[in-house]
PDB file of C-alpha atoms in Angstrom:
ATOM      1  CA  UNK A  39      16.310   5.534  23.933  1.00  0.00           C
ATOM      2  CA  UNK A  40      15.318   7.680  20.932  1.00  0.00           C
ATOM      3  CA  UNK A  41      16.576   8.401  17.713  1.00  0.00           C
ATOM      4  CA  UNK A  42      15.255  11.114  15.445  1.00  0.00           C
ATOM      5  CA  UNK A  43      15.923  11.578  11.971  1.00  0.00           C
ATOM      6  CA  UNK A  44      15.469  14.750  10.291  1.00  0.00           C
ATOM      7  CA  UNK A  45      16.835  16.869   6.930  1.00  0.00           C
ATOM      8  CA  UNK A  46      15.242  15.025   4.063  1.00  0.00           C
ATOM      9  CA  UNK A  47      13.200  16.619   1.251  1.00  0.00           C
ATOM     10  CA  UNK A  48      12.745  17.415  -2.380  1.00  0.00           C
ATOM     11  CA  UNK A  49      15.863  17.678  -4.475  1.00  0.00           C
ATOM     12  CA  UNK A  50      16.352  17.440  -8.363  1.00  0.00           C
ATOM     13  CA  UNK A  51      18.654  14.661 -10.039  1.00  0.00           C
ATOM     14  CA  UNK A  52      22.648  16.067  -8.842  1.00  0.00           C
ATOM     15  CA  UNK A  53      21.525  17.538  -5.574  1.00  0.00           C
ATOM     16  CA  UNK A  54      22.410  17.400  -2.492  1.00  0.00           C
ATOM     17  CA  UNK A  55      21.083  16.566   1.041  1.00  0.00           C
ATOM     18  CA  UNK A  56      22.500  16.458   4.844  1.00  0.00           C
ATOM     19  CA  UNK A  57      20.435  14.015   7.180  1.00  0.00           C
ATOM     20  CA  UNK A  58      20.510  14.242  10.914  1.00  0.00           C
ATOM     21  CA  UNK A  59      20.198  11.965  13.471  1.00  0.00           C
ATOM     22  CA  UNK A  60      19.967  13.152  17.100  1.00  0.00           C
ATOM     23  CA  UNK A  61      20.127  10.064  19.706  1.00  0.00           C
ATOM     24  CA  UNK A  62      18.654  10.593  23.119  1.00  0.00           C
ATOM     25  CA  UNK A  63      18.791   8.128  25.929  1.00  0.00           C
ATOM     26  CA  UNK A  64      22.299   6.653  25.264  1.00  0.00           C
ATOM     27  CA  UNK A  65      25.551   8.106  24.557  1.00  0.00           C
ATOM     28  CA  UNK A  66      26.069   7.457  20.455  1.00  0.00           C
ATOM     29  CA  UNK A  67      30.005   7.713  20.323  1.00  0.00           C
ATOM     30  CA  UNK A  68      29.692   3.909  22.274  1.00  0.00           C
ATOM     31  CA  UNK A  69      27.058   2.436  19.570  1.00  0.00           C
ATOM     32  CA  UNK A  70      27.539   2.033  15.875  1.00  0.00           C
ATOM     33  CA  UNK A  71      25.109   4.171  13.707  1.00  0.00           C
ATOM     34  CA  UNK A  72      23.425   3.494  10.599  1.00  0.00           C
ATOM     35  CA  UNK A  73      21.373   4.704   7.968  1.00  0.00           C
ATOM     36  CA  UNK A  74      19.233   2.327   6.179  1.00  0.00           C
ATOM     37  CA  UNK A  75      16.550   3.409   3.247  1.00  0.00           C
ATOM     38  CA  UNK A  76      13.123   1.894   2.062  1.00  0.00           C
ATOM     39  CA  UNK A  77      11.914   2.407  -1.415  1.00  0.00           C
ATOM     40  CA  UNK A  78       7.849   1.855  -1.952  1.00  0.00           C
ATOM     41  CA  UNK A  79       7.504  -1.711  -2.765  1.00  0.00           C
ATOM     42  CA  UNK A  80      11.183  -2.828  -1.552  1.00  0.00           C
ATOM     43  CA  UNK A  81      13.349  -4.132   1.370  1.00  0.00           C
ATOM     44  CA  UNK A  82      14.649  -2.055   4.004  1.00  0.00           C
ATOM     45  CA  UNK A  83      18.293  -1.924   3.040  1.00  0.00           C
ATOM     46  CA  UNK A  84      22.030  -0.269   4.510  1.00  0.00           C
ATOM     47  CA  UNK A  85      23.154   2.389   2.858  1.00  0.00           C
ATOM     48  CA  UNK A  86      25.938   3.393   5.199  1.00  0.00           C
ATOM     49  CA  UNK A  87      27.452   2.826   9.310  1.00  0.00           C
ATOM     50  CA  UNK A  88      29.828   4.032  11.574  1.00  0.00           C
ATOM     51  CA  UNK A  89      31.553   2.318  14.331  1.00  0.00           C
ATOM     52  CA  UNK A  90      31.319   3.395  17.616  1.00  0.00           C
ATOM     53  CA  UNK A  91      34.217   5.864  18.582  1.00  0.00           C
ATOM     54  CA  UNK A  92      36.207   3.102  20.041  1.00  0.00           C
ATOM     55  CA  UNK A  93      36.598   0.832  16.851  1.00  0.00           C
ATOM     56  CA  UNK A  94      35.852   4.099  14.188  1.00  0.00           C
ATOM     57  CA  UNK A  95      35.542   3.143  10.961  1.00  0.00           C
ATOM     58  CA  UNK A  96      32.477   3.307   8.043  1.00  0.00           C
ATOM     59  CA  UNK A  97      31.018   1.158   5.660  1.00  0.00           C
ATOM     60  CA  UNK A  98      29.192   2.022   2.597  1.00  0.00           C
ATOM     61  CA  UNK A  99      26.342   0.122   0.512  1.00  0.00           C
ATOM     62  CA  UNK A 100      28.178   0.037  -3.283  1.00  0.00           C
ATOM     63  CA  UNK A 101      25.696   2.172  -4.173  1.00  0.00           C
ATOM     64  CA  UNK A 102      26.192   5.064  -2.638  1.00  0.00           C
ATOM     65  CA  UNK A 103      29.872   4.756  -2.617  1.00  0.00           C
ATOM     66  CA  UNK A 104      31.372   7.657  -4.027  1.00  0.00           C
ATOM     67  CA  UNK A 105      28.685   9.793  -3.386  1.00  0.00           C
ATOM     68  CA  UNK A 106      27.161   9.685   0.340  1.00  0.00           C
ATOM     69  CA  UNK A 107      29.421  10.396   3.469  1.00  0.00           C
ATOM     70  CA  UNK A 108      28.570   9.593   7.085  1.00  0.00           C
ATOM     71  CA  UNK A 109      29.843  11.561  10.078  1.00  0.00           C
ATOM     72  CA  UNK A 110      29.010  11.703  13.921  1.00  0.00           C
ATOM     73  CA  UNK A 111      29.399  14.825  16.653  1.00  0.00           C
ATOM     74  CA  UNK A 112      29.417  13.571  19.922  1.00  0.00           C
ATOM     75  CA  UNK A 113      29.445  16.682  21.520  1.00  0.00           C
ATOM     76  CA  UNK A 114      26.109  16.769  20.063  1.00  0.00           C
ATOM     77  CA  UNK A 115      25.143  13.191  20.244  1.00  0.00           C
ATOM     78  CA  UNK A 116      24.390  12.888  16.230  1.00  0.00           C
ATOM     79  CA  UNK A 117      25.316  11.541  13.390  1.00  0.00           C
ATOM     80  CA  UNK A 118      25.435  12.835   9.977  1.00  0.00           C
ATOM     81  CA  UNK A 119      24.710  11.608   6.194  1.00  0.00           C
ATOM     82  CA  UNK A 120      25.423  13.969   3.434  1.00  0.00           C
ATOM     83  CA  UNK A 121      23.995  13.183   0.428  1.00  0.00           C
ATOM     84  CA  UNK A 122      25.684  14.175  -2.926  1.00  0.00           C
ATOM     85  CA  UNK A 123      25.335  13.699  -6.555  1.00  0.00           C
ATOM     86  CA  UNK A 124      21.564  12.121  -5.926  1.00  0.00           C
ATOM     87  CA  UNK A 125      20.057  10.393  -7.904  1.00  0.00           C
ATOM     88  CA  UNK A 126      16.156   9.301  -8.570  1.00  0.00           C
ATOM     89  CA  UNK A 127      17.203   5.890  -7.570  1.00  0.00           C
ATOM     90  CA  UNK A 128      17.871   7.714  -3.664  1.00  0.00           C
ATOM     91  CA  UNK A 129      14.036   8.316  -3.532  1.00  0.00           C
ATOM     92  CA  UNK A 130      13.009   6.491  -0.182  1.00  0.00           C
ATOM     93  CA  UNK A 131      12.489   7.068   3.397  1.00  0.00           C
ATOM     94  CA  UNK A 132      16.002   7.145   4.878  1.00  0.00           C
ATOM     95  CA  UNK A 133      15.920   5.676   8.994  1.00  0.00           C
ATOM     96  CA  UNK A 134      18.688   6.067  11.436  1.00  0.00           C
ATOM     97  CA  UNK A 135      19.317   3.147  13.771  1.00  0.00           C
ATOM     98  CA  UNK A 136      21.722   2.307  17.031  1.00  0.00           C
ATOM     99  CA  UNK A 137      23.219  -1.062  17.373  1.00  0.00           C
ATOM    100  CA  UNK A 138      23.794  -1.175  21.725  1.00  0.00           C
ATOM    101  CA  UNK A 139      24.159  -5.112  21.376  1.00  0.00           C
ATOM    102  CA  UNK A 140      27.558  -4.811  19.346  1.00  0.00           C
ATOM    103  CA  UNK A 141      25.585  -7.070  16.595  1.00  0.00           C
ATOM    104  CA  UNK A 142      26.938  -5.092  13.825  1.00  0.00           C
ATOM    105  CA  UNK A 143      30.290  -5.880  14.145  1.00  0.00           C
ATOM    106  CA  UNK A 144      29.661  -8.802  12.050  1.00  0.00           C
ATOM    107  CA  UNK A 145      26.973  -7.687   9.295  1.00  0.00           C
ATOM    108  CA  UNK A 146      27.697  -3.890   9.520  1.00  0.00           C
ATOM    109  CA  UNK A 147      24.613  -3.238   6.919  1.00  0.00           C
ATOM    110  CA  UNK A 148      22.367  -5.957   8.177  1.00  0.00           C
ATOM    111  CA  UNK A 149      19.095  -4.826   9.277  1.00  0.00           C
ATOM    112  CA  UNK A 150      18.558  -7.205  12.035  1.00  0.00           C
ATOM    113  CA  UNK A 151      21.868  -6.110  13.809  1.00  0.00           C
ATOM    114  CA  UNK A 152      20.320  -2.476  14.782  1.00  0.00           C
ATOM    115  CA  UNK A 153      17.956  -2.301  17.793  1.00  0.00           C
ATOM    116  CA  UNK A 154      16.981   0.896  17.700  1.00  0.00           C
ATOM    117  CA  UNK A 155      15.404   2.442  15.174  1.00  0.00           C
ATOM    118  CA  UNK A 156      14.378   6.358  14.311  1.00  0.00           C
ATOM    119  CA  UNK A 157      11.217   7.564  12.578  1.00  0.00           C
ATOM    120  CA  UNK A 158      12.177   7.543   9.027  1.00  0.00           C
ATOM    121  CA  UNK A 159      12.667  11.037   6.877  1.00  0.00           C
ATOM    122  CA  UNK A 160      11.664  11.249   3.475  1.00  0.00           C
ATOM    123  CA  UNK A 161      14.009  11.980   0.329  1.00  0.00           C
ATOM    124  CA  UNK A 162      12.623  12.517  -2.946  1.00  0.00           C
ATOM    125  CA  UNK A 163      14.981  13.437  -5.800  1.00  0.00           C
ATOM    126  CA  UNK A 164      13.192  14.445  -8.912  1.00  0.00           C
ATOM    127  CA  UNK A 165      14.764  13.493 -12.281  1.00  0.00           C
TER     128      UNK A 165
END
């Protein structure tokens, strides 16, 4: 099972940015997705899910509410995060994770629900 991140980068303040995340190993559409973020010096935290394609739904951290959107293919196995209106605050390392255990059903956000876990892609917005 792999997951790999990609699309992050340099962006000013109002921005925009589409993350990828291309699963191998396991069919995606039967595992909620996430994207978590880590700041230097903070916590890993959610910033947004979607349910497998049996339950659908999304759930957002308040934060990016408003302004970030995810999305899966699973024709191509991926899911999506687009990125708008950014903000200096987005700066981190954004990581895509699977749940296969159906942990997140509970704490869709939580950290310790995902079991799989890409390599992390960088996202700097400049002010």
């Amino acid at each position: 099972v792999q997951l790999q991140a990609s699309g992050g980068g340099l962006v000013q303040a109002g921005g925009s940015l589409r993350l990828s995340c291309t699963v191998s190993g396991f069919t995606s559409a039967y595992s909620t997705i996430a994207w978590f973020r880590q700041a230097p010096g903070k916590e890993r935290e959610g910033v947004a899910c979607i349910i497998d394609t049996s339950g659908g739904g999304t759930y957002y951290a308040d934060a990016v509410k408003g302004r970030f959107t995810i999305s899966r293919d699973n024709a191509k196995n991926s899911v999506f995060l687009q990125m708008n209106n950014l903000e200096p605050e987005d700066t981190a390392v954004y990581y895509c994770a699977a749940d296969t255990r159906v942990m997140s059903a509970m704490y869709p956000l939580t950290r310790a629900s995902y079991d799989y876990w890409g390599q992390g892609t960088q996202v700097t917005v400049s002010s």
